[in-house]
XYZ file of C-alpha atoms in Angstrom:
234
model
C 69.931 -64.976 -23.541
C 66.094 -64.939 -23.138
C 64.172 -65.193 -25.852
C 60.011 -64.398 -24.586
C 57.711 -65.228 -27.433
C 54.163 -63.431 -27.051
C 51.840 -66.177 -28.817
C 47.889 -66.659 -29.314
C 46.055 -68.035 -32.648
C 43.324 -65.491 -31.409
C 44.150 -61.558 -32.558
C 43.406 -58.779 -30.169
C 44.180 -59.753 -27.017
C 47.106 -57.513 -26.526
C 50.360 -59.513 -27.807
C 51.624 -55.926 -28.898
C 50.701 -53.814 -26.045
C 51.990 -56.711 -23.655
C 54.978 -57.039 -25.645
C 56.127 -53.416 -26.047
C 54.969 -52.853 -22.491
C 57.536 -55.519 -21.536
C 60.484 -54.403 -23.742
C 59.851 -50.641 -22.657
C 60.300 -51.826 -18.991
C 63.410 -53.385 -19.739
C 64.694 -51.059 -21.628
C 63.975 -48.404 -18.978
C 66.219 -50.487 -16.175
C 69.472 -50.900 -18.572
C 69.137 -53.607 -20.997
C 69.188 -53.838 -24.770
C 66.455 -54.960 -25.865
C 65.257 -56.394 -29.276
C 61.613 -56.518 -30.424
C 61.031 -58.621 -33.354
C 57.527 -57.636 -35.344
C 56.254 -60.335 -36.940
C 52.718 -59.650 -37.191
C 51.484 -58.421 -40.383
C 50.340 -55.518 -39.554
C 53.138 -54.146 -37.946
C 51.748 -52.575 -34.691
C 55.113 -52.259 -33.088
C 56.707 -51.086 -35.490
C 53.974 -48.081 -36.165
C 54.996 -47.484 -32.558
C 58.688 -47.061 -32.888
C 58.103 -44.843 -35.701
C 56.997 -42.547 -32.837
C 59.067 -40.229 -30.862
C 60.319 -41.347 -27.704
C 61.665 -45.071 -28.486
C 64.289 -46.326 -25.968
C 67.933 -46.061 -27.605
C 68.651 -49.267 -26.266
C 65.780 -50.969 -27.612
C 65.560 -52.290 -30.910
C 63.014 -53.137 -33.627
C 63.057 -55.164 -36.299
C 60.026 -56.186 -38.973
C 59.745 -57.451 -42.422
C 60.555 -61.248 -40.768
C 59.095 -64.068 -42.582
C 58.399 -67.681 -41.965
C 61.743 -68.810 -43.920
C 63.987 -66.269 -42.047
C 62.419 -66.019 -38.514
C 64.772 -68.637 -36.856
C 67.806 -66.279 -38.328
C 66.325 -63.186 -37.105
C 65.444 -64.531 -33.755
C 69.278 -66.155 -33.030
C 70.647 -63.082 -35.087
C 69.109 -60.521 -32.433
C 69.895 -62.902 -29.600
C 73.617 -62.506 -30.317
C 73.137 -58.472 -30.381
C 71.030 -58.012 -26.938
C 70.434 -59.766 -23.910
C 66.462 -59.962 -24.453
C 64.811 -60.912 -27.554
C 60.694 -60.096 -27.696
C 58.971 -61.445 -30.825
C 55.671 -60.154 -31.554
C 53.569 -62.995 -33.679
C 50.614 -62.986 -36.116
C 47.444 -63.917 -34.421
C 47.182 -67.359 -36.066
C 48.645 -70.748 -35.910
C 51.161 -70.377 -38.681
C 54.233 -72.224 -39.104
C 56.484 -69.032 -38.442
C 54.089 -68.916 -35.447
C 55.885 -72.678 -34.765
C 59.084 -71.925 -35.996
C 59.198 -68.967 -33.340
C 58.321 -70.782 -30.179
C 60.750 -73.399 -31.237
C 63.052 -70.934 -29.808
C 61.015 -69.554 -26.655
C 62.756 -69.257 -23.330
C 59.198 -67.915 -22.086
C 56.359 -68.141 -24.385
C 53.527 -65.614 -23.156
C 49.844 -66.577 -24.119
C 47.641 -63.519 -23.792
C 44.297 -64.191 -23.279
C 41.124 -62.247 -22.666
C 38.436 -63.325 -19.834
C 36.055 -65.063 -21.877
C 35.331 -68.987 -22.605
C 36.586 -67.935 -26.063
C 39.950 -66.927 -25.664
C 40.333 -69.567 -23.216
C 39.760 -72.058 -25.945
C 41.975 -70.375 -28.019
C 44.946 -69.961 -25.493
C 44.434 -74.365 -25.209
C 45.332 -74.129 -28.917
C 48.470 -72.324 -28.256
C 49.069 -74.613 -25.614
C 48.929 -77.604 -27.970
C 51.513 -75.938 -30.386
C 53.679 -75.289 -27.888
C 53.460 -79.103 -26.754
C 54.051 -80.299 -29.874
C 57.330 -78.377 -30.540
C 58.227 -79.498 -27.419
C 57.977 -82.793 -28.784
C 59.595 -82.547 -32.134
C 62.865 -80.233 -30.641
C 63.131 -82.460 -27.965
C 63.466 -79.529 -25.037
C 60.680 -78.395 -22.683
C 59.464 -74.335 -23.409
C 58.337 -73.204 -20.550
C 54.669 -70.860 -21.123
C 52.232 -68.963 -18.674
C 49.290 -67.645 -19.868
C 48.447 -63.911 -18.874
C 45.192 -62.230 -18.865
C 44.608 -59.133 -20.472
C 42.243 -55.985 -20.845
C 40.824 -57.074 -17.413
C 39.057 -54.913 -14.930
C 41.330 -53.510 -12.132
C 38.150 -53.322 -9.887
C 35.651 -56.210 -10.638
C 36.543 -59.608 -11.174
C 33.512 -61.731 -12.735
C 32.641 -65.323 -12.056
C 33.591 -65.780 -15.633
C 37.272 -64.773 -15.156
C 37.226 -66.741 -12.059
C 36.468 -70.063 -13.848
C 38.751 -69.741 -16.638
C 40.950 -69.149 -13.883
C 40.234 -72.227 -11.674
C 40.148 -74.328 -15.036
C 43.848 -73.825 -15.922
C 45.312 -74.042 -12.430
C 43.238 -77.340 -12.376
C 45.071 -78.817 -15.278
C 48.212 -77.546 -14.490
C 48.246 -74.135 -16.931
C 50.394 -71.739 -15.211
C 49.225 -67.842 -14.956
C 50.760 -64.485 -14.589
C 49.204 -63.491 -10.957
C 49.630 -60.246 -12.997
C 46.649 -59.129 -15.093
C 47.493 -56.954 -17.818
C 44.116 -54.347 -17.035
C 42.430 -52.447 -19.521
C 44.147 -49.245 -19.333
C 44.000 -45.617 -21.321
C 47.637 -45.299 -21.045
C 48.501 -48.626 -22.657
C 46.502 -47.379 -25.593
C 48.337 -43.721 -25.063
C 51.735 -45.521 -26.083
C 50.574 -46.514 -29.401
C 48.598 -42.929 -30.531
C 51.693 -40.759 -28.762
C 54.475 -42.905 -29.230
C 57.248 -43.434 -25.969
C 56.706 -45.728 -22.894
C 55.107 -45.174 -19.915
C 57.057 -42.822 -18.314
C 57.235 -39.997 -21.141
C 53.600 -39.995 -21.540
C 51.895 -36.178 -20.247
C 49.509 -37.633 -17.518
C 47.380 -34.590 -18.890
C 46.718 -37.126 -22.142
C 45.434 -40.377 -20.664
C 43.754 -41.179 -17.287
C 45.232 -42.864 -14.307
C 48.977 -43.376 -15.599
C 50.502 -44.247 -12.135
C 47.964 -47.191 -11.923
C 49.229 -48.683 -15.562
C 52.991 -47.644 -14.882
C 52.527 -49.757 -11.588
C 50.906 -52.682 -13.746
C 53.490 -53.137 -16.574
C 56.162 -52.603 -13.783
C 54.516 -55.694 -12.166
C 54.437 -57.955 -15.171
C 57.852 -57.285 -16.065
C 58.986 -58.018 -12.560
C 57.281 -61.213 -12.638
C 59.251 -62.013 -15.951
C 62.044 -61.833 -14.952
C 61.697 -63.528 -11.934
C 59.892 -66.348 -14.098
C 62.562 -66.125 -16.280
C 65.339 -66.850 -13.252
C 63.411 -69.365 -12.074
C 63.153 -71.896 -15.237
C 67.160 -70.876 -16.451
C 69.661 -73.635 -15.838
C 72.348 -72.681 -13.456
C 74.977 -72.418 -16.291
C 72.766 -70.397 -18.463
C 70.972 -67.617 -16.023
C 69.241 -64.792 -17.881
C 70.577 -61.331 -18.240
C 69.988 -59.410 -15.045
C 67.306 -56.992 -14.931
C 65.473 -55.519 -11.621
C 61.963 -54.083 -12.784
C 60.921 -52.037 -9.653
């Protein structure tokens, strides 16, 4: 079963909102989900301590670099879709964890910056490729971007990776009130009062998109023999 990594030695580009926002949206269409927080500071789970949490979605935290691996192969026995949530650093539980990516998902922010960083992830990735011996597929996705404006900046970055071969979500994750409303209100998308945070079609339609794209991303790279769980995000 997939196991999608969310992965960046940079903090604050939106691992957690991109991961819960993926989880939520799989959740809503049927599957069990698990969401393993291991970032320190425990964003998701703050979130499921919230009303409104999927029943089929689970969290777990208190993971550490020795017991990880367990966790991760543990939960992917349990649920068809396994989303770990890592520290924003280049740790060795940060290693340990895409060891055991079927996706791993690099959010990155527009800038020169997080590019750099997101060539850092890159390189991890890489080299656990090389010392497991199995390709892990990766795709960095850009987040907190402007639904209306695209700058030159962006642009480049973009033109950059597709020039050395660094795939990309043709999904941006945009900067969005409502992605910020899941964290203060608790919930997903869908149970949030559109009377607390602006434009919540718009983001609904966004998440709905990169989830769709992950799965279909996910069905593309999965050996015929080993096809991920089955879930339409529309």
């Amino acid at each position: 079963m997939p196991n999608i990594v969310f992965a960046s030695p940079k903090g604050g580009v939106g691992k957690s909102t991109s991961a819960v926002l993926l989880a939520t949206e799989l959740a809503r269409k049927g599957a069990a989900v698990t969401i393993i927080d291991a970032d320190p500071n425990k964003p998701v789970s703050d979130w499921a301590k919230r009303p409104g949490r999927p029943e089929n979605l689970i969290v777990l935290s208190d993971v550490t670099e020795e017991t990880v691996i367990d966790e991760i192969e543990a939960a992917a026995r349990k649920t068809p879709f396994v989303v770990v949530d890592l520290e924003g650093t280049a740790s060795m539980m940060v290693a340990y964890a895409i060891s055991r990516a079927d996706l791993v998902i690099i959010p990155t922010q527009g800038s020169q910056l997080d590019a750099s960083q997101a060539a850092k992830a890159i390189k991890l990735i890489r080299q656990q490729e090389k010392a497991f011996g199995r390709p892990i597929p990766y795709a960095v996705l850009f987040t907190r971007t402007s639904a209306a404006i695209r700058p030159r900046t962006l642009q480049h970055i973009q033109d950059e990776f597709k020039k050395h071969g660094v795939l990309a979500f043709d999904t941006h994750m945009h900067e969005r009130d409502a992605f910020r409303g899941i964290f203060s209100f608790g919930g997903t998308l869908e149970t949030l009062n559109p009377a607390q945070v602006s434009n919540l079609e718009g983001a609904v339609i966004n998440a709905r998109a990169f989830a769709g794209e992950v799965v279909t991303m996910l069905r593309q790279k999965a050996q015929p023999d080993q096809a991920p769980a089955q879930a339409e995000v529309a």
